[in-house]
Short mmCIF file of C-alpha atoms in Angstrom, two decimals:
data_model
loop_
_atom_site.label_atom_id
_atom_site.label_comp_id
_atom_site.label_asym_id
_atom_site.label_seq_id
_atom_site.Cartn_x
_atom_site.Cartn_y
_atom_site.Cartn_z
CA MET N 98 30.50 2.15 11.05
CA ALA N 99 29.55 -2.67 11.30
CA GLN N 100 25.93 -3.17 10.73
CA ILE N 101 24.26 -3.08 13.57
CA GLY N 102 22.36 -6.46 14.27
CA ARG N 103 21.71 -9.51 11.83
CA LYS N 104 18.20 -11.09 11.08
CA THR N 105 18.78 -14.93 10.63
CA GLU N 106 16.73 -15.10 7.06
CA GLU N 107 17.27 -13.35 3.83
CA TRP N 108 16.37 -12.85 0.25
CA SER N 109 17.22 -15.42 -2.11
CA SER N 110 18.06 -13.64 -4.70
CA ARG N 111 17.29 -10.18 -6.75
CA ILE N 112 14.23 -10.63 -7.89
CA GLY N 113 13.11 -12.67 -5.06
CA PHE N 114 13.73 -9.78 -3.21
CA ILE N 115 11.95 -7.39 -6.17
CA LEU N 116 8.76 -9.22 -6.89
CA ALA N 117 8.24 -9.88 -2.87
CA ALA N 118 8.84 -5.32 -3.39
CA VAL N 119 6.68 -5.12 -5.81
CA GLY N 120 4.06 -7.59 -4.09
CA SER N 121 4.39 -5.52 -0.99
CA THR N 122 3.37 -2.12 -3.15
CA VAL N 123 0.66 -2.88 -5.55
CA GLY N 124 -2.38 -4.28 -4.41
CA LEU N 125 -5.81 -2.65 -3.22
CA GLY N 126 -4.22 0.65 -3.23
CA ASN N 127 -3.86 0.51 -6.79
CA PHE N 128 -6.63 -1.31 -8.48
CA TRP N 129 -9.53 -0.07 -5.84
CA ARG N 130 -8.17 3.07 -3.69
CA PHE N 131 -6.16 4.49 -7.14
CA PRO N 132 -9.18 4.37 -9.59
CA TYR N 133 -11.32 5.43 -7.39
CA LEU N 134 -9.47 9.04 -5.77
CA ALA N 135 -7.82 9.67 -9.94
CA GLY N 136 -11.79 9.89 -10.95
CA GLU N 137 -12.79 11.71 -8.01
CA TYR N 138 -10.75 14.33 -8.17
CA GLY N 139 -10.01 15.32 -11.60
CA GLY N 140 -8.20 12.09 -13.39
CA SER N 141 -5.00 13.45 -14.70
CA ALA N 142 -3.99 15.69 -13.00
CA PHE N 143 -4.57 13.82 -9.95
CA ILE N 144 -2.58 11.44 -11.27
CA ILE N 145 0.37 14.10 -12.03
CA ILE N 146 0.67 14.78 -8.11
CA TYR N 147 0.76 10.96 -7.35
CA ILE N 148 3.39 11.26 -9.35
CA ALA N 149 5.54 14.19 -8.40
CA CYS N 150 4.37 12.58 -4.38
CA VAL N 151 6.33 9.59 -5.16
CA ALA N 152 9.27 10.75 -7.38
CA PHE N 153 10.13 13.45 -4.54
CA LEU N 154 8.91 12.16 -1.64
CA CYS N 155 7.96 8.31 -1.55
CA LEU N 156 11.82 7.62 -3.41
CA PRO N 157 13.68 8.91 -0.63
CA LEU N 158 12.21 7.23 2.01
CA LEU N 159 11.91 4.01 0.41
CA MET N 160 15.95 3.89 0.67
CA ALA N 161 15.53 5.92 4.05
CA GLU N 162 13.57 2.81 5.20
CA TYR N 163 15.40 0.19 3.41
CA ALA N 164 18.75 1.71 4.48
CA MET N 165 18.00 2.10 8.39
CA GLY N 166 16.16 -1.42 7.77
CA ARG N 167 19.80 -3.13 6.01
CA LYS N 168 22.03 -1.10 8.96
CA SER N 169 19.75 -2.01 12.00
CA GLY N 170 19.07 -5.88 10.48
CA MET N 171 16.29 -5.83 12.68
CA SER N 172 12.24 -5.48 12.36
CA ALA N 173 11.37 -1.97 12.03
CA VAL N 174 10.66 -0.88 15.21
CA GLU N 175 13.57 -2.43 17.15
CA GLY N 176 15.58 -0.91 15.03
CA ALA N 177 15.30 2.32 14.97
CA HIS N 178 15.93 2.11 18.43
CA SER N 179 18.82 0.52 17.70
CA LEU N 180 20.07 3.10 15.01
CA ALA N 181 19.23 6.33 17.49
CA ARG N 182 21.16 3.98 20.04
CA ALA N 183 24.41 4.38 18.14
CA GLU N 184 24.11 7.18 17.71
CA SER N 185 23.63 8.70 21.17
CA ARG N 186 20.01 9.95 20.57
CA SER N 187 16.64 9.61 21.91
CA LYS N 188 14.80 5.93 22.87
CA TYR N 189 11.29 7.93 22.33
CA TRP N 190 12.69 8.22 18.61
CA GLY N 191 11.50 4.21 18.05
CA LEU N 192 7.37 6.27 17.68
CA VAL N 193 9.25 6.88 13.98
CA ALA N 194 8.29 2.99 13.98
CA TRP N 195 5.63 2.50 15.89
CA ILE N 196 3.30 4.65 14.27
CA GLY N 197 4.07 2.74 10.81
CA THR N 198 3.70 -0.86 12.38
CA VAL N 199 0.30 0.71 14.22
CA ALA N 200 -0.68 1.98 11.40
CA SER N 201 0.49 -1.10 8.69
CA PHE N 202 -1.87 -3.13 10.90
CA PHE N 203 -5.11 -0.97 11.04
CA ILE N 204 -4.80 -0.82 7.72
CA LEU N 205 -4.72 -5.24 7.16
CA THR N 206 -7.12 -5.39 9.61
CA PHE N 207 -9.81 -3.12 6.89
CA TYR N 208 -7.49 -4.35 3.91
CA ALA N 209 -8.11 -8.04 5.10
CA VAL N 210 -12.29 -7.30 5.49
CA ILE N 211 -12.68 -5.26 1.50
CA SER N 212 -10.50 -9.15 0.33
CA SER N 213 -13.53 -10.78 1.46
CA TRP N 214 -15.61 -8.36 -0.60
CA VAL N 215 -13.46 -9.39 -4.00
CA LEU N 216 -12.92 -12.68 -3.23
CA SER N 217 -17.41 -12.45 -2.38
CA TYR N 218 -18.02 -10.66 -6.39
CA ILE N 219 -15.56 -13.38 -8.31
CA PRO N 220 -18.19 -16.41 -8.26
CA GLN N 221 -21.00 -13.72 -9.34
CA ALA N 222 -18.55 -12.36 -11.93
CA VAL N 223 -17.76 -15.70 -13.45
CA SER N 224 -22.11 -17.28 -12.87
CA GLY N 225 -22.71 -14.02 -14.89
CA ALA N 226 -24.62 -12.10 -11.43
CA PHE N 227 -24.11 -9.06 -13.12
CA GLU N 228 -25.19 -9.21 -16.88
CA GLY N 229 -27.73 -6.70 -17.29
CA ILE N 230 -27.03 -5.06 -14.10
CA ASP N 231 -28.03 -1.28 -13.13
CA ALA N 232 -27.38 0.92 -11.08
CA ALA N 233 -29.77 0.51 -7.99
CA GLY N 234 -29.30 -2.96 -8.87
CA SER N 235 -25.79 -2.92 -8.54
CA ARG N 236 -25.73 -0.60 -6.00
CA ALA N 237 -28.34 -3.46 -3.97
CA ASN N 238 -26.40 -6.70 -4.55
CA PHE N 239 -22.97 -4.64 -2.97
CA GLU N 240 -25.55 -4.32 0.53
CA ALA N 241 -26.32 -7.33 0.09
CA THR N 242 -23.37 -8.62 -0.46
CA ILE N 243 -21.37 -6.93 2.74
CA GLU N 244 -24.77 -8.02 4.68
CA ASP N 245 -24.83 -11.43 3.78
CA ARG N 246 -22.38 -11.25 7.64
CA PRO N 247 -21.72 -15.36 7.90
CA ARG N 248 -20.54 -15.38 4.64
CA VAL N 249 -18.55 -12.59 4.51
CA LEU N 250 -17.09 -13.58 8.27
CA VAL N 251 -16.20 -17.38 6.68
CA LEU N 252 -14.51 -15.74 3.53
CA LEU N 253 -12.73 -12.92 6.25
CA ALA N 254 -11.15 -16.32 8.11
CA LEU N 255 -10.57 -17.72 5.29
CA PHE N 256 -8.04 -14.42 3.89
CA ILE N 257 -6.46 -14.24 7.86
CA LEU N 258 -6.23 -18.32 7.66
CA ALA N 259 -3.40 -17.96 4.72
CA HIS N 260 -1.49 -15.69 6.01
CA ILE N 261 -0.78 -17.48 8.67
CA VAL N 262 0.28 -20.29 6.56
CA VAL N 263 2.27 -17.88 4.49
CA VAL N 264 3.96 -15.92 6.87
CA ALA N 265 4.12 -18.86 9.39
CA ARG N 266 6.51 -19.91 6.88
CA GLY N 267 9.37 -17.53 6.51
CA VAL N 268 10.91 -15.11 4.37
CA LYS N 269 11.87 -17.97 1.84
CA SER N 270 9.51 -20.54 2.55
CA GLY N 271 6.17 -17.65 2.58
CA LEU N 272 6.97 -14.59 1.51
CA GLU N 273 9.17 -14.51 -0.82
CA ARG N 274 8.32 -18.16 -2.97
CA VAL N 275 4.18 -16.55 -2.88
CA ASN N 276 5.30 -13.68 -4.48
CA LEU N 277 7.99 -15.71 -6.83
CA ILE N 278 4.47 -16.94 -7.93
CA LEU N 279 2.04 -15.25 -8.11
CA MET N 280 3.13 -11.61 -9.11
CA PRO N 281 4.63 -13.39 -12.42
CA MET N 282 0.90 -14.20 -12.60
CA PHE N 283 -0.03 -10.85 -12.19
CA PHE N 284 1.32 -9.12 -14.34
CA VAL N 285 0.23 -11.96 -17.49
CA MET N 286 -3.38 -11.50 -16.27
CA LEU N 287 -3.31 -7.11 -15.57
CA LEU N 288 -1.49 -7.32 -19.56
CA GLY N 289 -4.77 -9.66 -20.79
CA MET N 290 -7.36 -7.59 -18.61
CA VAL N 291 -5.87 -4.23 -20.30
CA GLY N 292 -5.30 -5.61 -23.56
CA PHE N 293 -9.56 -6.52 -23.55
CA ALA N 294 -10.35 -3.12 -22.70
CA LEU N 295 -7.76 -0.39 -24.58
CA VAL N 296 -9.72 -3.14 -28.37
CA GLU N 297 -13.80 -2.92 -25.85
CA GLY N 298 -13.74 0.37 -24.39
CA ASP N 299 -13.36 3.17 -24.45
CA ALA N 300 -9.60 3.98 -25.29
CA ALA N 301 -10.17 7.45 -26.65
CA ALA N 302 -12.08 8.67 -23.82
CA ALA N 303 -10.06 7.05 -21.24
CA ALA N 304 -6.33 7.95 -22.66
CA SER N 305 -7.80 11.87 -22.50
CA PHE N 306 -9.17 11.61 -19.13
CA ILE N 307 -5.55 9.65 -17.32
CA LEU N 308 -3.10 11.70 -19.92
CA LYS N 309 -4.51 15.51 -19.61
CA PRO N 310 -4.09 17.72 -16.98
CA ASP N 311 -6.89 19.71 -16.04
CA PHE N 312 -5.64 21.38 -13.14
CA SER N 313 -8.29 24.64 -12.63
CA GLN N 314 -10.55 22.35 -10.05
CA THR N 315 -7.11 21.12 -8.16
CA GLY N 316 -7.22 22.15 -4.41
CA LEU N 317 -5.38 20.93 -1.42
CA ALA N 318 -8.19 17.89 -1.35
CA THR N 319 -6.67 16.77 -4.26
CA VAL N 320 -2.50 16.56 -3.05
CA LEU N 321 -3.75 15.86 0.22
CA ALA N 322 -4.88 12.86 -1.61
CA ALA N 323 -2.44 12.42 -4.24
CA MET N 324 0.50 12.45 -1.04
CA GLY N 325 -1.58 9.99 1.39
CA GLN N 326 -1.96 7.49 -2.33
CA ALA N 327 1.93 7.69 -3.04
CA PHE N 328 2.68 6.89 0.69
CA PHE N 329 -0.08 3.75 0.91
CA SER N 330 0.84 2.46 -2.60
CA VAL N 331 4.30 2.56 -1.76
CA GLY N 332 4.00 1.18 1.60
CA VAL N 333 6.65 4.04 2.94
CA GLY N 334 5.91 5.51 6.43
CA LEU N 335 4.46 1.43 7.31
CA GLY N 336 7.90 0.13 8.61
CA LEU N 337 6.90 -1.92 6.51
CA MET N 338 10.21 -1.24 3.76
CA MET N 339 12.87 -1.27 7.07
CA THR N 340 11.38 -5.00 7.71
CA TYR N 341 12.11 -5.77 4.29
CA GLY N 342 15.29 -4.18 4.19
CA ALA N 343 16.32 -5.96 7.27
CA TYR N 344 16.88 -9.27 5.00
CA LEU N 345 18.34 -7.49 2.29
CA PRO N 346 22.04 -9.53 1.44
CA ARG N 347 25.03 -6.92 1.79
CA ASP N 348 25.37 -7.35 -2.11
CA THR N 349 21.96 -5.65 -3.00
CA ASP N 350 22.45 -1.75 -4.48
CA ILE N 351 19.49 0.24 -2.44
CA PRO N 352 19.64 3.43 -4.79
CA ASN N 353 18.77 1.02 -7.83
CA VAL N 354 15.74 -1.18 -6.53
CA SER N 355 14.22 1.20 -5.22
CA VAL N 356 14.09 3.02 -7.98
CA THR N 357 13.52 -0.41 -9.67
CA ILE N 358 10.31 -0.41 -7.47
CA ALA N 359 8.69 2.83 -6.96
CA LEU N 360 8.53 3.06 -11.15
CA SER N 361 6.79 -0.36 -10.72
CA ASN N 362 4.26 0.68 -8.48
CA THR N 363 3.36 3.33 -10.58
CA LEU N 364 3.51 1.65 -13.40
CA VAL N 365 0.79 -0.43 -12.53
CA ALA N 366 -0.76 1.92 -10.87
CA LEU N 367 -1.55 3.13 -14.05
CA VAL N 368 -1.40 0.20 -16.11
CA ALA N 369 -4.91 -0.22 -13.67
CA ALA N 370 -5.63 2.77 -14.35
CA PHE N 371 -6.39 2.30 -18.18
CA ALA N 372 -8.16 -1.44 -17.64
CA VAL N 373 -11.02 0.25 -15.40
CA PHE N 374 -11.52 3.51 -17.49
CA PRO N 375 -11.79 2.20 -21.21
CA ILE N 376 -14.24 0.37 -19.87
CA VAL N 377 -16.53 2.37 -17.30
CA PHE N 378 -16.67 5.21 -20.30
CA ALA N 379 -17.35 2.84 -23.10
CA ALA N 380 -20.38 1.95 -20.26
CA GLY N 381 -21.64 5.77 -20.24
CA LEU N 382 -20.67 6.44 -16.11
CA SER N 383 -18.82 7.99 -13.97
CA PRO N 384 -15.71 7.80 -13.14
CA ALA N 385 -15.46 10.35 -10.22
CA GLN N 386 -18.13 7.34 -7.89
CA GLY N 387 -15.74 7.34 -5.26
CA PRO N 388 -15.50 4.14 -2.81
CA GLU N 389 -18.70 2.31 -4.79
CA LEU N 390 -16.51 2.67 -8.55
CA PHE N 391 -14.50 -1.12 -7.93
CA PHE N 392 -18.25 -2.32 -6.37
CA VAL N 393 -20.49 -0.64 -7.96
CA THR N 394 -20.29 0.92 -11.36
CA LEU N 395 -17.48 -2.02 -12.95
CA PRO N 396 -20.30 -4.75 -11.90
CA ILE N 397 -22.58 -2.56 -14.31
CA ALA N 398 -19.56 -2.42 -17.13
CA PHE N 399 -18.59 -6.00 -17.25
CA GLY N 400 -23.23 -6.74 -16.62
CA GLN N 401 -22.93 -4.73 -20.03
CA MET N 402 -19.81 -6.49 -22.17
CA PRO N 403 -19.40 -9.23 -24.36
CA GLY N 404 -17.63 -11.86 -22.25
CA GLY N 405 -18.48 -9.89 -19.57
CA GLU N 406 -18.79 -12.80 -16.79
CA MET N 407 -14.39 -13.91 -17.96
CA ILE N 408 -13.35 -10.46 -17.66
CA GLY N 409 -15.06 -10.01 -14.30
CA GLY N 410 -13.84 -12.72 -13.05
CA LEU N 411 -10.06 -11.96 -14.09
CA PHE N 412 -10.57 -8.90 -12.76
CA PHE N 413 -11.79 -9.14 -9.46
CA THR N 414 -8.79 -12.23 -9.48
CA LEU N 415 -5.88 -9.38 -10.27
CA ALA N 416 -7.45 -7.87 -7.93
CA LEU N 417 -7.34 -10.13 -5.25
CA PHE N 418 -4.03 -11.15 -6.43
CA ALA N 419 -2.92 -7.65 -5.65
CA ALA N 420 -4.33 -7.44 -2.34
CA PHE N 421 -2.71 -10.61 -1.37
CA THR N 422 0.70 -10.30 -1.79
CA SER N 423 0.93 -6.85 -0.27
CA SER N 424 -1.36 -8.20 3.11
CA ILE N 425 0.93 -10.14 4.04
CA SER N 426 3.85 -7.97 3.58
CA LEU N 427 1.91 -5.92 5.89
CA MET N 428 1.81 -8.63 8.56
CA GLU N 429 5.42 -9.24 7.97
CA VAL N 430 5.04 -6.11 10.08
CA ALA N 431 4.29 -7.21 13.72
CA VAL N 432 5.22 -10.73 13.20
CA SER N 433 8.56 -9.68 12.85
CA TRP N 434 8.60 -7.65 16.40
CA LEU N 435 6.31 -10.36 17.93
CA GLU N 436 8.89 -12.91 17.04
CA GLU N 437 12.29 -10.72 17.32
CA LYS N 438 11.13 -8.53 21.05
CA GLN N 439 8.77 -10.96 22.66
CA GLY N 440 10.36 -14.77 22.20
CA VAL N 441 7.30 -16.14 20.32
CA THR N 442 7.96 -18.63 17.84
CA ARG N 443 6.77 -16.85 14.60
CA ALA N 444 3.92 -19.79 13.43
CA GLY N 445 3.17 -18.16 17.21
CA ALA N 446 3.57 -14.48 16.72
CA ALA N 447 1.19 -15.43 12.71
CA VAL N 448 -1.78 -16.61 14.65
CA GLY N 449 -1.56 -14.18 16.91
CA ILE N 450 -1.68 -11.51 14.87
CA GLY N 451 -4.62 -13.00 12.70
CA PHE N 452 -6.97 -13.78 15.80
CA ALA N 453 -6.24 -9.33 16.20
CA MET N 454 -6.70 -8.88 12.62
CA PHE N 455 -10.12 -11.49 12.56
CA MET N 456 -11.41 -9.48 16.01
CA ILE N 457 -11.28 -6.51 14.68
CA GLY N 458 -12.18 -6.80 10.65
CA ALA N 459 -15.32 -8.63 12.63
CA GLY N 460 -16.36 -4.91 14.02
CA TYR N 461 -15.68 -3.78 10.51
CA VAL N 462 -18.12 -6.44 9.47
CA PHE N 463 -21.05 -5.45 11.71
CA SER N 464 -20.09 -1.56 11.36
CA THR N 465 -18.33 -0.95 7.69
CA GLU N 466 -18.35 2.71 7.87
CA TYR N 467 -16.21 3.20 10.15
CA ILE N 468 -13.88 1.34 6.87
CA ALA N 469 -14.00 5.38 5.32
CA PHE N 470 -12.59 6.45 9.18
CA MET N 471 -9.60 4.21 9.21
CA GLU N 472 -9.05 5.20 5.47
CA PHE N 473 -8.73 8.40 6.09
CA VAL N 474 -6.40 8.42 9.29
CA THR N 475 -4.34 5.44 8.53
CA GLY N 476 -3.49 6.71 4.62
CA SER N 477 -4.47 10.54 4.74
CA LEU N 478 -3.05 11.15 8.68
CA MET N 479 -1.06 7.98 10.01
CA LEU N 480 1.25 7.89 6.65
CA PRO N 481 2.52 11.04 5.76
CA LEU N 482 3.31 11.69 9.85
CA GLY N 483 5.44 8.08 9.81
CA GLY N 484 7.43 9.77 6.42
CA LEU N 485 7.81 12.68 8.34
CA LEU N 486 9.59 11.19 11.23
CA VAL N 487 11.52 8.93 9.16
CA ALA N 488 12.55 11.84 6.66
CA VAL N 489 13.40 13.58 9.88
CA PHE N 490 15.64 10.96 10.99
CA ALA N 491 17.03 10.39 8.76
CA GLY N 492 18.64 13.52 8.07
CA TRP N 493 18.61 14.40 10.39
CA VAL N 494 19.15 12.55 13.59
CA LEU N 495 21.13 9.60 11.96
CA SER N 496 24.76 11.07 10.81
CA ARG N 497 25.69 10.70 6.95
CA GLU N 498 28.11 8.49 8.28
CA MET N 499 25.60 5.97 9.66
CA LEU N 500 23.71 5.13 6.18
CA VAL N 501 27.59 5.66 4.03
CA SER N 502 28.24 2.12 4.15
CA GLU N 503 24.42 1.70 2.28
CA LEU N 504 23.64 4.26 0.03
CA GLY N 505 27.58 4.46 -1.67
CA ASP N 506 29.28 8.14 -0.67
CA GLY N 507 28.91 10.11 -4.02
CA ARG N 508 26.35 12.00 -5.88
CA VAL N 509 23.57 9.29 -4.86
CA MET N 510 24.04 10.43 -1.20
CA ASN N 511 24.34 13.85 -1.99
CA VAL N 512 21.26 14.46 -3.97
CA TRP N 513 19.57 11.60 -1.37
CA ARG N 514 20.53 13.51 1.85
CA PHE N 515 19.75 16.70 0.59
CA MET N 516 16.26 15.45 -0.85
CA VAL N 517 15.33 13.84 2.46
CA ARG N 518 16.48 16.84 4.88
CA TRP N 519 15.13 19.60 3.00
CA VAL N 520 12.53 18.91 0.33
CA ALA N 521 11.10 16.28 2.32
CA PRO N 522 10.40 17.05 5.73
CA PRO N 523 8.23 20.57 5.22
CA LEU N 524 6.63 19.29 1.82
CA ILE N 525 5.66 16.48 4.14
CA GLY N 526 4.87 18.93 7.16
CA LEU N 527 2.57 21.62 5.18
CA ILE N 528 0.21 19.30 2.86
CA LEU N 529 -0.20 17.43 6.83
CA ILE N 530 -0.91 20.88 9.18
CA PHE N 531 -3.56 22.05 6.04
CA GLY N 532 -5.26 18.57 5.97
CA LEU N 533 -6.07 18.85 9.19
CA ILE N 534 -7.19 21.51 9.36
CA SER N 535 -9.09 20.44 6.51
CA ALA N 536 -10.44 17.78 7.73
CA ALA N 537 -11.56 19.69 11.85
CA SER N 538 -13.14 22.17 9.22
CA SER N 539 -15.44 18.85 7.76
CA ALA N 540 -15.57 18.12 10.53
CA GLY N 541 -17.11 21.35 12.39
CA LEU N 542 -14.68 22.13 14.65
CA LEU N 543 -13.02 25.43 12.85
CA PRO N 544 -14.96 28.09 11.00
CA ALA N 545 -15.24 26.80 7.00
#
């Protein structure tokens, strides 16, 4: 079956696409969300479940999204519509991409606010503001940082402006070029950070926490959190990978690059854990601090160690790089659709999305409690739901012949089709149902 449409731009090289795709998956999910969830849900047991979710759920969905994106050659929403029409299916299957597109936008809005906090912490760390700080002082510093609303709004505006400039330049000159510069720098700094943490921190305690599982305390909440993190981190269910797939050249081997990207993202998450937990344990602090691990616990550790100014500054710079490369990818999902469907210029679409980001982000700045709520709704509900719909759409609505040209017709296709039809939908569906029941019980809507 011939390709349905074609974007005017393509990735200029395989390495350019891989770095951009890895940059889209490596973000605050790896540096902020993954360590605190691992700490909160028992370390190694959570990590093992997370890796299983990446391998058995996210990888098949990643392949599906790239294949559908390249087959349609269009934005995620329009691509889902066009594929459904080509199979004489209902136009309402466009909902597959709509849920992900909406989720990606709202993730982007609170992501940008958290990134503005990261920006605030870089000069604090370098100037030695964390030296000798205790738990109460670190918490007070974090509260003072997020309550300095004029400063946060300025940093938020600058962070979003950088997105507009990059995304408006297009795929090759914008997204690809930025990742070709930032991702190699990111990996070099990350390895340096890990080396320091293992030498100066408590490597033995961190290794035990990360590598020795204890499933005695593992329950449904752990499984739901691990699955949500896997979807959040790899970026499936967002429409993002369908969007990136539309720019893929025909000679790109989708199964091969999907494995490379999923593996790279998982390795970065594990390496980030080895950058964080040795420092936390060496300072005698608990890893089970929830979201405060990043902005409250780690500054205490940086303030106690020799060279903490340099290491703290390096750590928050790393986090900023990761946040930027992933969030420009999230912005591309909406910009691609606006440019294609509404007929606006790419620059105009980038400015419009950036303005909406700022207005909603400003609301979070004045009411930060809504960030946790939106994180739960998008990460634990909308992303798995989007992934479930992608699995059903790719496995049951689209014919095998539709995607053979993208994935090949052999063992890989057979295994992929089995996973996306018979493994992913029931597992995601069951976990979603129990997660909704758990959330309703916690909210007092159902008996505990």
